[in-house]
Coordinates of C-alpha atoms in Angstrom, one line a residue:
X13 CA 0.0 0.0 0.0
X14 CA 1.4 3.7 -0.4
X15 CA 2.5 5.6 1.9
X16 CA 0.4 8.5 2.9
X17 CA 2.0 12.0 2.8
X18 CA 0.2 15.4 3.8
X19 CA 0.2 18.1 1.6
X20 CA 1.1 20.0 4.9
X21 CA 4.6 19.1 4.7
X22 CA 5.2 20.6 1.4
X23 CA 8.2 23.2 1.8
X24 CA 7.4 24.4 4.7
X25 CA 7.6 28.2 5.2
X26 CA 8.3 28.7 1.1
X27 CA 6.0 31.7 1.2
X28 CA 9.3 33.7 1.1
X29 CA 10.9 31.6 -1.5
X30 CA 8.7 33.6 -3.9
X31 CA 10.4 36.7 -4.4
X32 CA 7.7 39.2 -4.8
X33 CA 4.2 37.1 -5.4
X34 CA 1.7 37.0 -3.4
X35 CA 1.4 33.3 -3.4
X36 CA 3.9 31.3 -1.5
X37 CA 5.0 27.5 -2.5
X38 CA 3.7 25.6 0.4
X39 CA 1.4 27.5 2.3
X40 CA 0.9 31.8 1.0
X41 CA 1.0 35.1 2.4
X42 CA -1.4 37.5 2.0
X43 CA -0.3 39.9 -0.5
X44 CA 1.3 43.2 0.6
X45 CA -0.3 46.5 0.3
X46 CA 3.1 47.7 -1.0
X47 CA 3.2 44.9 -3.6
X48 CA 3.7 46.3 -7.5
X49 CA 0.2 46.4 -9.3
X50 CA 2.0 45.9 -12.8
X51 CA 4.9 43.5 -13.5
X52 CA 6.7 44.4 -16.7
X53 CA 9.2 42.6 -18.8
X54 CA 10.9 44.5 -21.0
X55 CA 13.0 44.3 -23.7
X56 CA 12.2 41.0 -24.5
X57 CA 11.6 38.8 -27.8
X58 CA 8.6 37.2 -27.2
X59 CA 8.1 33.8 -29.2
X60 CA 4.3 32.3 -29.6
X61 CA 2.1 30.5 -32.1
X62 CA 0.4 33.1 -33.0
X63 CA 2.4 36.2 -33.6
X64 CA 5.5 34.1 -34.4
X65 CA 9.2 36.1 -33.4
X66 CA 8.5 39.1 -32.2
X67 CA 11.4 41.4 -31.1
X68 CA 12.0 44.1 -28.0
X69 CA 8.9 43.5 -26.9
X70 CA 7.6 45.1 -23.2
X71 CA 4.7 42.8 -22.1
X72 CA 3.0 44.4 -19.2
X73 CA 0.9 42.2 -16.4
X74 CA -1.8 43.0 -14.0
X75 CA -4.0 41.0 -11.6
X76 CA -2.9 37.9 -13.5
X77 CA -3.2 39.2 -17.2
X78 CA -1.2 40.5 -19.8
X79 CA -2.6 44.2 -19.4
X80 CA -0.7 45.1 -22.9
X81 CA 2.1 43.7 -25.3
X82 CA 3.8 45.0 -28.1
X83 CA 7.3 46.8 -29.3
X84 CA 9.3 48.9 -26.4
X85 CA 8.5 52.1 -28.1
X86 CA 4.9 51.8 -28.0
X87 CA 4.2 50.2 -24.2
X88 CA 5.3 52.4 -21.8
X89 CA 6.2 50.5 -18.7
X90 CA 4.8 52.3 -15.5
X91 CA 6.8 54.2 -12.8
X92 CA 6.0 51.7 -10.0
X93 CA 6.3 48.9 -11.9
X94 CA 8.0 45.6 -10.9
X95 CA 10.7 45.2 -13.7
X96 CA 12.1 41.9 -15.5
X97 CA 14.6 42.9 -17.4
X98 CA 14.0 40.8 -20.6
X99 CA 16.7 42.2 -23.1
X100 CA 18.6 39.3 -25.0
X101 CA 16.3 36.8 -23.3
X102 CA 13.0 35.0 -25.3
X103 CA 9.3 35.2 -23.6
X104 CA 6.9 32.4 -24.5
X105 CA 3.5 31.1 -23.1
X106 CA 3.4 29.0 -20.1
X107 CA 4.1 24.8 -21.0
X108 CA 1.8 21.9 -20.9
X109 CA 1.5 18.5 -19.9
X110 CA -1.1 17.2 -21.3
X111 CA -1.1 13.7 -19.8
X112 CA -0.3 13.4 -16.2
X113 CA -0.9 11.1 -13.2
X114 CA 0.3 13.3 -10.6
X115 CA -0.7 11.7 -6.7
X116 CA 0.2 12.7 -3.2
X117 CA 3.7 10.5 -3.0
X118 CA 5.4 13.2 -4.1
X119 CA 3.5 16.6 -2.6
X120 CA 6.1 18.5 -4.1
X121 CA 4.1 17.5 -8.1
X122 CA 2.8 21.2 -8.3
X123 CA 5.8 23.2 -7.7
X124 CA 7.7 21.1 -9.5
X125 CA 5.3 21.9 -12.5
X126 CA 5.7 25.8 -12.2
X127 CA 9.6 26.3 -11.7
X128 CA 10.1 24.2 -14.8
X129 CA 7.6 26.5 -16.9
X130 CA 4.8 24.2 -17.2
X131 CA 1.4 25.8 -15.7
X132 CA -1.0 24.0 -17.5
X133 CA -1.7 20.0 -16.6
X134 CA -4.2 17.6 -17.7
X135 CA -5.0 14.7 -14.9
X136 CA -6.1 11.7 -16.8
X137 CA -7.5 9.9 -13.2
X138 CA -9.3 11.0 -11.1
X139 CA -7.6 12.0 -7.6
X140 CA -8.4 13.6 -4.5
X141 CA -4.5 15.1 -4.1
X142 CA -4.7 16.5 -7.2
X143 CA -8.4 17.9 -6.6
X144 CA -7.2 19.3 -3.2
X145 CA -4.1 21.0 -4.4
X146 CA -6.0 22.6 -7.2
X147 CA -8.3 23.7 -4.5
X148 CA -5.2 25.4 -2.8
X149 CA -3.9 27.0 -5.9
X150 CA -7.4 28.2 -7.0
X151 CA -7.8 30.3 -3.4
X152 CA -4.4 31.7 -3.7
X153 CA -2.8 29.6 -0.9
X154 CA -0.3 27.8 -3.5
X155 CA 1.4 28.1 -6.6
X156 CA 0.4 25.4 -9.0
X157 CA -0.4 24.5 -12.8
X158 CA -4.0 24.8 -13.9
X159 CA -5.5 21.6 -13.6
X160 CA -8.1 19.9 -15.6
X161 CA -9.0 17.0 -13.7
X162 CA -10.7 13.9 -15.4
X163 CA -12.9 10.7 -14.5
X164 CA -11.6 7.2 -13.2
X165 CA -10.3 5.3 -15.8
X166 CA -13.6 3.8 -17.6
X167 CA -12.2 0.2 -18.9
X168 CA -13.7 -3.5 -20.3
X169 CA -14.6 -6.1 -18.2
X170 CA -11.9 -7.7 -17.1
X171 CA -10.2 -4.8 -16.4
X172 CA -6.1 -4.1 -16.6
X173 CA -6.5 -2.9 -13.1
X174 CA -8.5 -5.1 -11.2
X175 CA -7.2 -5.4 -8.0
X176 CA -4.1 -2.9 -8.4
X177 CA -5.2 0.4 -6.4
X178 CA -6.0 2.4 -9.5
X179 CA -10.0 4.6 -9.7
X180 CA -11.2 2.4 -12.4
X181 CA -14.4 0.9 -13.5
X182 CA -14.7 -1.8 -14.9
X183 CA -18.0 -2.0 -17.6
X184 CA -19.4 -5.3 -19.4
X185 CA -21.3 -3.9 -21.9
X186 CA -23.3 -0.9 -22.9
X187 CA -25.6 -0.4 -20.4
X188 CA -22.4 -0.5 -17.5
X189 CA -20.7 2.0 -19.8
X190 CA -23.8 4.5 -19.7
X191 CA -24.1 4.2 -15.8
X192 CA -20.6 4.7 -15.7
X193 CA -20.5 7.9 -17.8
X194 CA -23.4 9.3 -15.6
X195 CA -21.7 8.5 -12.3
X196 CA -18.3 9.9 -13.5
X197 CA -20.4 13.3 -14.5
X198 CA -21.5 13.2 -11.3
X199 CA -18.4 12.9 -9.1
X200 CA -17.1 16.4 -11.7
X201 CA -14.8 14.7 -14.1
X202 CA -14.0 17.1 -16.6
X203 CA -13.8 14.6 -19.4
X204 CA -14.5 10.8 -19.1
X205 CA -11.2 8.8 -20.2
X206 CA -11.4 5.5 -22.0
X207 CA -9.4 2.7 -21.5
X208 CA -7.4 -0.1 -23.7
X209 CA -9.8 -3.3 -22.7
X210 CA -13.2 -1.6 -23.3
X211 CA -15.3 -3.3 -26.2
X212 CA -16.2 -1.9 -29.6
X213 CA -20.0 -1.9 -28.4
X214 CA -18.8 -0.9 -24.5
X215 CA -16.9 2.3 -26.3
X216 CA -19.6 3.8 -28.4
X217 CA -22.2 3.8 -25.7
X218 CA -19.5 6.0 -23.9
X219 CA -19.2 8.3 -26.5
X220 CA -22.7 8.4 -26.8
X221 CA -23.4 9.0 -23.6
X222 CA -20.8 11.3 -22.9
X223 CA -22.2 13.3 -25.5
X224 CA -25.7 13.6 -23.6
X225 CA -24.1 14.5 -20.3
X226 CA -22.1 17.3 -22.0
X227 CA -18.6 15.7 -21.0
X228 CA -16.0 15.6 -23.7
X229 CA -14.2 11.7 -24.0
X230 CA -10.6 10.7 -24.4
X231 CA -7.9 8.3 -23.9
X232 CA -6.8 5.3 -25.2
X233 CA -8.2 3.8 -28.1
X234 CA -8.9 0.2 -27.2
X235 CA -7.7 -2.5 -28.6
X236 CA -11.1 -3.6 -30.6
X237 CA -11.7 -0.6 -31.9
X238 CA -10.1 1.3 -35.2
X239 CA -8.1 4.7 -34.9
X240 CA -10.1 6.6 -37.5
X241 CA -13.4 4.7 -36.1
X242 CA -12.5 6.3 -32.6
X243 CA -12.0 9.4 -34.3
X244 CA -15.3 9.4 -36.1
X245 CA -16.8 9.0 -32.9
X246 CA -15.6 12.1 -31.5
X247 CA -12.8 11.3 -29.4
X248 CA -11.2 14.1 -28.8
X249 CA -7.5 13.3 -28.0
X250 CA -5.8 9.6 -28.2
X251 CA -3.0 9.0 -26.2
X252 CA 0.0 7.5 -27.0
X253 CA 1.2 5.8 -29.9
X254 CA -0.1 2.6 -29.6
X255 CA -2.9 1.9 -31.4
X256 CA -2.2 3.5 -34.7
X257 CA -0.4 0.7 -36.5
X258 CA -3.0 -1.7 -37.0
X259 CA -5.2 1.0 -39.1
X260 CA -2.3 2.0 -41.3
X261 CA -0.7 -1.9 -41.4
X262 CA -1.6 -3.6 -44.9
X263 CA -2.3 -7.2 -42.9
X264 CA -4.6 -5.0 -40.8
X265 CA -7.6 -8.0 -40.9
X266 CA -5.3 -10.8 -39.8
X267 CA -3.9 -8.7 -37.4
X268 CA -7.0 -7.5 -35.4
X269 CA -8.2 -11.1 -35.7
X270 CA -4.6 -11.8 -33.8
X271 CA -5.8 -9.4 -30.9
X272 CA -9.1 -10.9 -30.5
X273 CA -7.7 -14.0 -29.7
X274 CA -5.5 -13.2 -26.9
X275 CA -7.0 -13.5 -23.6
X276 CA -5.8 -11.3 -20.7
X277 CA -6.7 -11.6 -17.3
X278 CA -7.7 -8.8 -14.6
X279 CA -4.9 -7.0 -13.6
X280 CA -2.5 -8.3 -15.8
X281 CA -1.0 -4.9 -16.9
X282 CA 2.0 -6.5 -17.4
X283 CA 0.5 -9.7 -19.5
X284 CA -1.1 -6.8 -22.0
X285 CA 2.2 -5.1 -22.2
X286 CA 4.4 -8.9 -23.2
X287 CA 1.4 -10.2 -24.6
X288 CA 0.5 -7.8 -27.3
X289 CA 4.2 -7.1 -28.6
X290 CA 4.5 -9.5 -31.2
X291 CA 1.1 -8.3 -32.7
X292 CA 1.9 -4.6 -32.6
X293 CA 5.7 -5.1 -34.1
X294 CA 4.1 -7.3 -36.5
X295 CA 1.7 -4.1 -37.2
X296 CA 4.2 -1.1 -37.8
X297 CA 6.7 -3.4 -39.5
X298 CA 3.5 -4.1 -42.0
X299 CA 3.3 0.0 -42.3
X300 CA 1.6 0.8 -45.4
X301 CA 2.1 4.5 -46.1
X302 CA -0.5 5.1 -48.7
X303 CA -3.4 3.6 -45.8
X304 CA -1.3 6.0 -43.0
X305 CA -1.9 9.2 -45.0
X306 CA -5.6 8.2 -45.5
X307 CA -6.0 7.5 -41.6
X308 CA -3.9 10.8 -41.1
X309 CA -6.2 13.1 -43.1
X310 CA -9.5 11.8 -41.5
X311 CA -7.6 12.4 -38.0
X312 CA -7.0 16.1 -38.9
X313 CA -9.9 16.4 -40.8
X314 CA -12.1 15.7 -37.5
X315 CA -9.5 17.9 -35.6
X316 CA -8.7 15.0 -32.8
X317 CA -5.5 15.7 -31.1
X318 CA -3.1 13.3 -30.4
X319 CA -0.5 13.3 -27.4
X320 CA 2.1 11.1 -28.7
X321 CA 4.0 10.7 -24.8
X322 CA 7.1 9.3 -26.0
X323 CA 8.9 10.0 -23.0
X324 CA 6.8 7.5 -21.9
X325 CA 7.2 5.4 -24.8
X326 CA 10.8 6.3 -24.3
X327 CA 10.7 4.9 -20.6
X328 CA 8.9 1.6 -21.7
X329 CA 10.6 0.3 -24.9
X330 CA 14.2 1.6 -24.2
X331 CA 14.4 1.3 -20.8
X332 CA 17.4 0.3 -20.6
X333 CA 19.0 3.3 -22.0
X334 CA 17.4 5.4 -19.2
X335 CA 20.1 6.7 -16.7
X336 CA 19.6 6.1 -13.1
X337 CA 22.3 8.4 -11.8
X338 CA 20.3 11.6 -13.5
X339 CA 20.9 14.7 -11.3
X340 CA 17.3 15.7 -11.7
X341 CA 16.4 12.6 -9.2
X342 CA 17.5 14.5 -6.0
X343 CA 14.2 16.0 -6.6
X344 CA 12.1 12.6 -6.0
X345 CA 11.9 10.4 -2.6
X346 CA 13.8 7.2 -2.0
X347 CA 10.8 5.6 -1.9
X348 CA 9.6 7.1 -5.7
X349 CA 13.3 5.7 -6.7
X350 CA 12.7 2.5 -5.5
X351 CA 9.4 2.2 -7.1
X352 CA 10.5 3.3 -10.7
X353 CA 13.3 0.8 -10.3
X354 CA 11.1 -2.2 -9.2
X355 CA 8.9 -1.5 -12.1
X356 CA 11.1 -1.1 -14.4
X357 CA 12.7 -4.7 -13.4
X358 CA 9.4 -6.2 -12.9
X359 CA 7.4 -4.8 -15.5
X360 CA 9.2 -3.8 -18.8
X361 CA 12.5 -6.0 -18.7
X362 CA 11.5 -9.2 -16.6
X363 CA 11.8 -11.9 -19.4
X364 CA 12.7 -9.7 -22.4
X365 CA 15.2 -11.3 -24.5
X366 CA 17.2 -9.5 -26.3
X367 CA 15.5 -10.5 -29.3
X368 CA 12.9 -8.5 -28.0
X369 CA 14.9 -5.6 -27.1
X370 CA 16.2 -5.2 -30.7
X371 CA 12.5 -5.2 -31.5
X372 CA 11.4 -2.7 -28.7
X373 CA 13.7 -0.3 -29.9
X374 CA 13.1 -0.2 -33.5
X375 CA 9.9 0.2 -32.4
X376 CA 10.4 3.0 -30.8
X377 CA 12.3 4.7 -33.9
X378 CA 9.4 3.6 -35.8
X379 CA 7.3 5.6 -33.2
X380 CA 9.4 8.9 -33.7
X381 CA 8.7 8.7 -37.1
X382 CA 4.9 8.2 -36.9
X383 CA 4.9 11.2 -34.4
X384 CA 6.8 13.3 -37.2
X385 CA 4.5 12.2 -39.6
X386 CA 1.1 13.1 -38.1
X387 CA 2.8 16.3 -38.0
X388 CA 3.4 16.7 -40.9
X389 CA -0.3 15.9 -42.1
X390 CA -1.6 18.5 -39.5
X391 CA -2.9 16.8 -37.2
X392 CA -2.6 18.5 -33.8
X393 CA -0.3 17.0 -31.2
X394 CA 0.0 18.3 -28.1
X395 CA 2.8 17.6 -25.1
X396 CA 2.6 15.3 -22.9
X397 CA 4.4 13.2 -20.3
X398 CA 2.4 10.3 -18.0
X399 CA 4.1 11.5 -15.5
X400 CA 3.8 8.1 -13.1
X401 CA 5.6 6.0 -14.9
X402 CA 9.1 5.2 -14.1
X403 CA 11.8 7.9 -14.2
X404 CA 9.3 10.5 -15.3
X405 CA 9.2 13.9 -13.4
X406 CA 7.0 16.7 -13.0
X407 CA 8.2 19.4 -15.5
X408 CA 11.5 18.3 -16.1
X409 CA 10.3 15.2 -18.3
X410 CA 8.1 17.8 -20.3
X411 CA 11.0 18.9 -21.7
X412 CA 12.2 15.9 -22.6
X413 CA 8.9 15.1 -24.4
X414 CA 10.0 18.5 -26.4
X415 CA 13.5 17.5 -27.4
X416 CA 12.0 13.8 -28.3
X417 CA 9.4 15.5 -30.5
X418 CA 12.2 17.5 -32.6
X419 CA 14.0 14.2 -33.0
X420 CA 11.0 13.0 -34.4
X421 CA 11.3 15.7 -36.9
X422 CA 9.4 18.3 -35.9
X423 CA 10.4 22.0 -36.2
X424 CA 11.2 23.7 -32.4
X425 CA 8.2 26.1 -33.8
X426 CA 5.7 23.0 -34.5
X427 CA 7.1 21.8 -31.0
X428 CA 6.2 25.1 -29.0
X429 CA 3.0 25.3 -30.3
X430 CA 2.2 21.5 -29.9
X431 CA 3.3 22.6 -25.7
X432 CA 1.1 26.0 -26.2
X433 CA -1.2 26.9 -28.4
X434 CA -2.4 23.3 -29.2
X435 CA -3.6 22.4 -25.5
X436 CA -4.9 26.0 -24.8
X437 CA -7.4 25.0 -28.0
X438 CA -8.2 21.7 -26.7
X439 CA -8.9 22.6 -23.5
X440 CA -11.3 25.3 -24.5
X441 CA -9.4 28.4 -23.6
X442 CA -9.3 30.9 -25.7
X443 CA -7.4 33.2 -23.5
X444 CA -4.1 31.5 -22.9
X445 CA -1.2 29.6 -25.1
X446 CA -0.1 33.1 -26.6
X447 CA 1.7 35.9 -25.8
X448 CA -1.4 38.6 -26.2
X449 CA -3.3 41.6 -24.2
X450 CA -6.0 40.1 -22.1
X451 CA -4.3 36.5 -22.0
X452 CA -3.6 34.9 -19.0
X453 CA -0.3 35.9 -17.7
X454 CA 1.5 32.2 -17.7
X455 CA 4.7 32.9 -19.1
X456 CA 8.3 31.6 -19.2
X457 CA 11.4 33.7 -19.6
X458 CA 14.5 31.9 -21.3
X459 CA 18.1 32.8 -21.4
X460 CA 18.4 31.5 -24.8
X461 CA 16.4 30.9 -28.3
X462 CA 14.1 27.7 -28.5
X463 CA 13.6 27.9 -31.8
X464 CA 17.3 27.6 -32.2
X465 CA 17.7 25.0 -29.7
X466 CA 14.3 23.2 -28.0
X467 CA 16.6 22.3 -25.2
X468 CA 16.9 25.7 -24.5
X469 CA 13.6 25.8 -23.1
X470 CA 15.3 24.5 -19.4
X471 CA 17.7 27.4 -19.5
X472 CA 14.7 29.3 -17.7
X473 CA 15.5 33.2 -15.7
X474 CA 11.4 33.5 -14.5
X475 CA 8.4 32.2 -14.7
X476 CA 5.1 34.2 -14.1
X477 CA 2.0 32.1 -13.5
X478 CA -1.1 33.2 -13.1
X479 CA 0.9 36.5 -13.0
X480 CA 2.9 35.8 -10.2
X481 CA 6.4 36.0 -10.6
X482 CA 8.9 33.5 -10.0
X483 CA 12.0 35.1 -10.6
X484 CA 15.6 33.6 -11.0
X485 CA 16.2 33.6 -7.3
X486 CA 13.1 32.4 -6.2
X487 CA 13.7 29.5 -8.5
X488 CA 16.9 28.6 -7.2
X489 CA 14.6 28.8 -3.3
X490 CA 12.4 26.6 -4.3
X491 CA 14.7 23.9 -6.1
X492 CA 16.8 23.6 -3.2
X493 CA 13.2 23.4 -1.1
X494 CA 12.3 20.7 -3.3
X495 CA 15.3 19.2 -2.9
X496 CA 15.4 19.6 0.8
X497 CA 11.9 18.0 0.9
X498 CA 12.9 14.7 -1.0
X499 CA 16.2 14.2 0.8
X500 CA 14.3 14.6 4.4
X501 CA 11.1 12.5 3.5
X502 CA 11.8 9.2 5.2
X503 CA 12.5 6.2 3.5
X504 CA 9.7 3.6 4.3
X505 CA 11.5 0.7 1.6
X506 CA 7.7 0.2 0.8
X507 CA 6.4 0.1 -3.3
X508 CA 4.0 3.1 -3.4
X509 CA 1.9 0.5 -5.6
X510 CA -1.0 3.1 -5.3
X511 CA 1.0 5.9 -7.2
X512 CA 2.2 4.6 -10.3
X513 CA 1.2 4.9 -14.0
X514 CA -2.4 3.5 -14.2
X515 CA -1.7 3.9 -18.1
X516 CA 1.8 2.4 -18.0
X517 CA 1.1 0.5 -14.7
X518 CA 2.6 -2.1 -12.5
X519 CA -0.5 -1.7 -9.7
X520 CA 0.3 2.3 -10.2
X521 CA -1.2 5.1 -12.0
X522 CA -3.0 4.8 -15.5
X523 CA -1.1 5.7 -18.6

């Protein structure tokens, strides 16, 4: 069973680690009479996907908003205001995660998020940590990502999660998968998630009924039912890069017939994972590109995004090449160590050959290259992570999921707007992913040029979320905070089975 931490111990007295906001890291302050009403960075070249490269920008912010943008000579900045000196530095729109299972193992998730520059996050389960610190950030009392929260996983009957810890439920046939809809709506999920094991006629009654309840539907597309089918349907993002091969595979019949056969039992995560590899390498080493440009087009024609994750992919495949001694770690618990090292063992290499490993990682190159080339059709990506699964961390990883998406071919531009622009859209907000008056003020300011370098995006001075400013400082305060947390947290040796990936599992958290 996990271990219980309270949100109460996260970085103590870090109110003052925020140099200047009104909003402290672990538990906030008031803000001061004397406090700046404007924040102004100046001088700055402001990059978004909407405006493209704009130069010596001042972009002026105000109770949380960009009160006005546009060249130095024409935007004053006020007497009293707070001043960020931008020159020879790059200003773009907060950063996304799209897919995230973020729990209370590590209460440090939400600060995490906003010192790296990502202040937008999609939960894809359900999750009373997550609800409660978005509770916190919402009154003021915490600095935090937005967070759009979703349903429990809705999955077929046997489910992959029976019996593992993870919010799921587990639906028959159509009837289950209306009631489910309905109670999910009820609970406040923001969008009802579909799972790999649900059945063709289990699926559409979700959609269908999501669609009466007013609830958009996402997730995985399962394994009986086709990509551009899903699509049609009106999912609105698939995740990951699984399920694409078989509609754009020329043995696509015998193949599905492949998957019907195979029988997996309840909570056998790790029997889908093993079990399904030959048929899926079987799939994208059948890739017919004439059928993938068809499946492509319908995909962008019906505007559903996808969130390719191949950090994830990248953790699950190749895991093997992932380093354990990474610096960034001194940011996790022991016990979050432990548990990505036990999966990883247990899960993903228990019983490969190495066979299989040659397989698993052309695989993966094969899935860099699908990710480039739904790109490259337009279909919308957006960034994200499934954070939860081994060696993935809040924020940091997103920028790995950015310099995995260039490799794949895309353009630093495509890539900042896939993190931007792309999940503002989906989301429904109209008022953030670009650099604009009136926007939301979640912002990042870089010492150098992503669009020269995506890696660049880490080399971050501030960040401003929600309009609060996290200067250089401040960032440095609340990494070593962070840090400080971790190192002091004590080790229990227990697996927090109750915290990993409930997509990417091992009795954890969904991918």
């Amino acid at each position: 069973m996990a271990r219980t931490i309270s949100r109460r111990a996260v970085l103590a007295g870090a109110a003052a680690g925020v140099a200047g906001t009104a909003v402290g890291v672990g538990r906030g302050a008031p803000a001061s009479a004397a406090e700046p009403a404007v924040t102004a960075v100046t001088g700055a070249t402001v990059i978004d996907a909407v405006g493209g490269v704009r130069r010596d920008q001042n972009v002026l912010v105000r109770d949380g908003r960009i009160l006005a943008a546009g060249h130095l000579h024409r935007v004053p900045v006020p007497s009293d205001a707070r001043v960020v000196d931008g020159r020879g530095r790059f200003l773009i729109p907060g950063l996304a995660d799209m897919h995230t299972h973020a729990t209370e193992i590590e209460p440090t998730d939400p600060e995490m998020y906003v010192v790296n520059g990502v202040t937008t996050t999609r939960q894809m389960t359900a999750n009373e940590a997550v609800r409660g610190w978005r509770r916190e950030i919402e009154a003021g009392t915490r600095l935090g990502p937005r967070w759009t929260v979703g349903s429990d996983v809705i999955d077929g009957s046997p489910s992959l999660w029976e019996g593992l810890g993870v919010p799921h439920v587990a639906v028959a046939d159509a009837a289950q998968a209306r009631a489910a809809v309905r109670q999910q709506a009820r609970a406040g999920a923001e969008f009802v998630k579909t799972y790999t094991r649900l059945s063709r006629e289990s699926f559409h009654a979700v959609a269908d009924e999501a669609r009466r309840v007013g609830l958009p539907f996402l997730g995985h597309v399962p394994d009986f039912v086709p990509v551009t089918e899903a699509s049609d349907a009106g999912l609105r993002s698939i995740e990951h890069l699984f399920e694409f091969w078989y509609d754009t595979s020329r043995d696509e019949r015998r193949l599905r017939r492949e998957i019907a056969r195979i029988r997996i039992a309840g909570g056998d995560y790790a029997g889908w994972f093993t079990g399904l590899h030959p048929v899926e390498y079987a799939a994208a080493r059948s890739y017919d590109p004439d059928r993938a440009a068809r499946v492509f087009e319908r995909l962008a024609r019906n505007g559903t995004h996808v969130t390719p994750t191949l950090t994830v992919h990248w953790t699950c495949d190749v895991p093997q090449d992932v380093p354990h001694d990474d610096p960034r770690f001194r940011y996790v618990s022991e016990d979050t160590i432990g548990y990505w090292q036990w999966a990883t063992e247990t899960i993903y290499l228990a019983g490969r050959t190495p066979r299989e490993s040659a397989e698993r990682r052309e695989l993966f190159e094969l899935r860099l290259r699908l990710a480039g080339e739904l790109a490259g059709a337009g279909v919308p990506l957006m960034t994200g992570t499934d954070l939860g699964t081994a060696y993935l961390l809040p924020g940091f990883s997103l920028h790995d999921e950015l310099r995995l998406l260039v490799r794949a071919g895309l353009t630093p531009a495509q890539v900042l707007r896939a993190a931007t622009l792309e999940p503002a859209r989906h989301l429904g907000r109209h008022d953030q992913g670009a650099v604009l008056r009136g926007h939301v003020a979640d912002l990042v300011l870089l010492d150098a040029d992503p669009l020269r370098d995506i890696r660049n995006t880490t080399r971050i001075d501030s960040v401003l979320v929600r309009g609060h400013l996290i200067d250089a400082r401040a960032r440095r305060r609340m990494l070593a905070e962070i840090e400080d947390a971790a190192r002091n947290r004590p080790a229990t040796g227990a697996l927090p089975t109750a915290a990993g990936c409930a997509c990417h599992g091992g009795g954890a958290r969904p991918v």
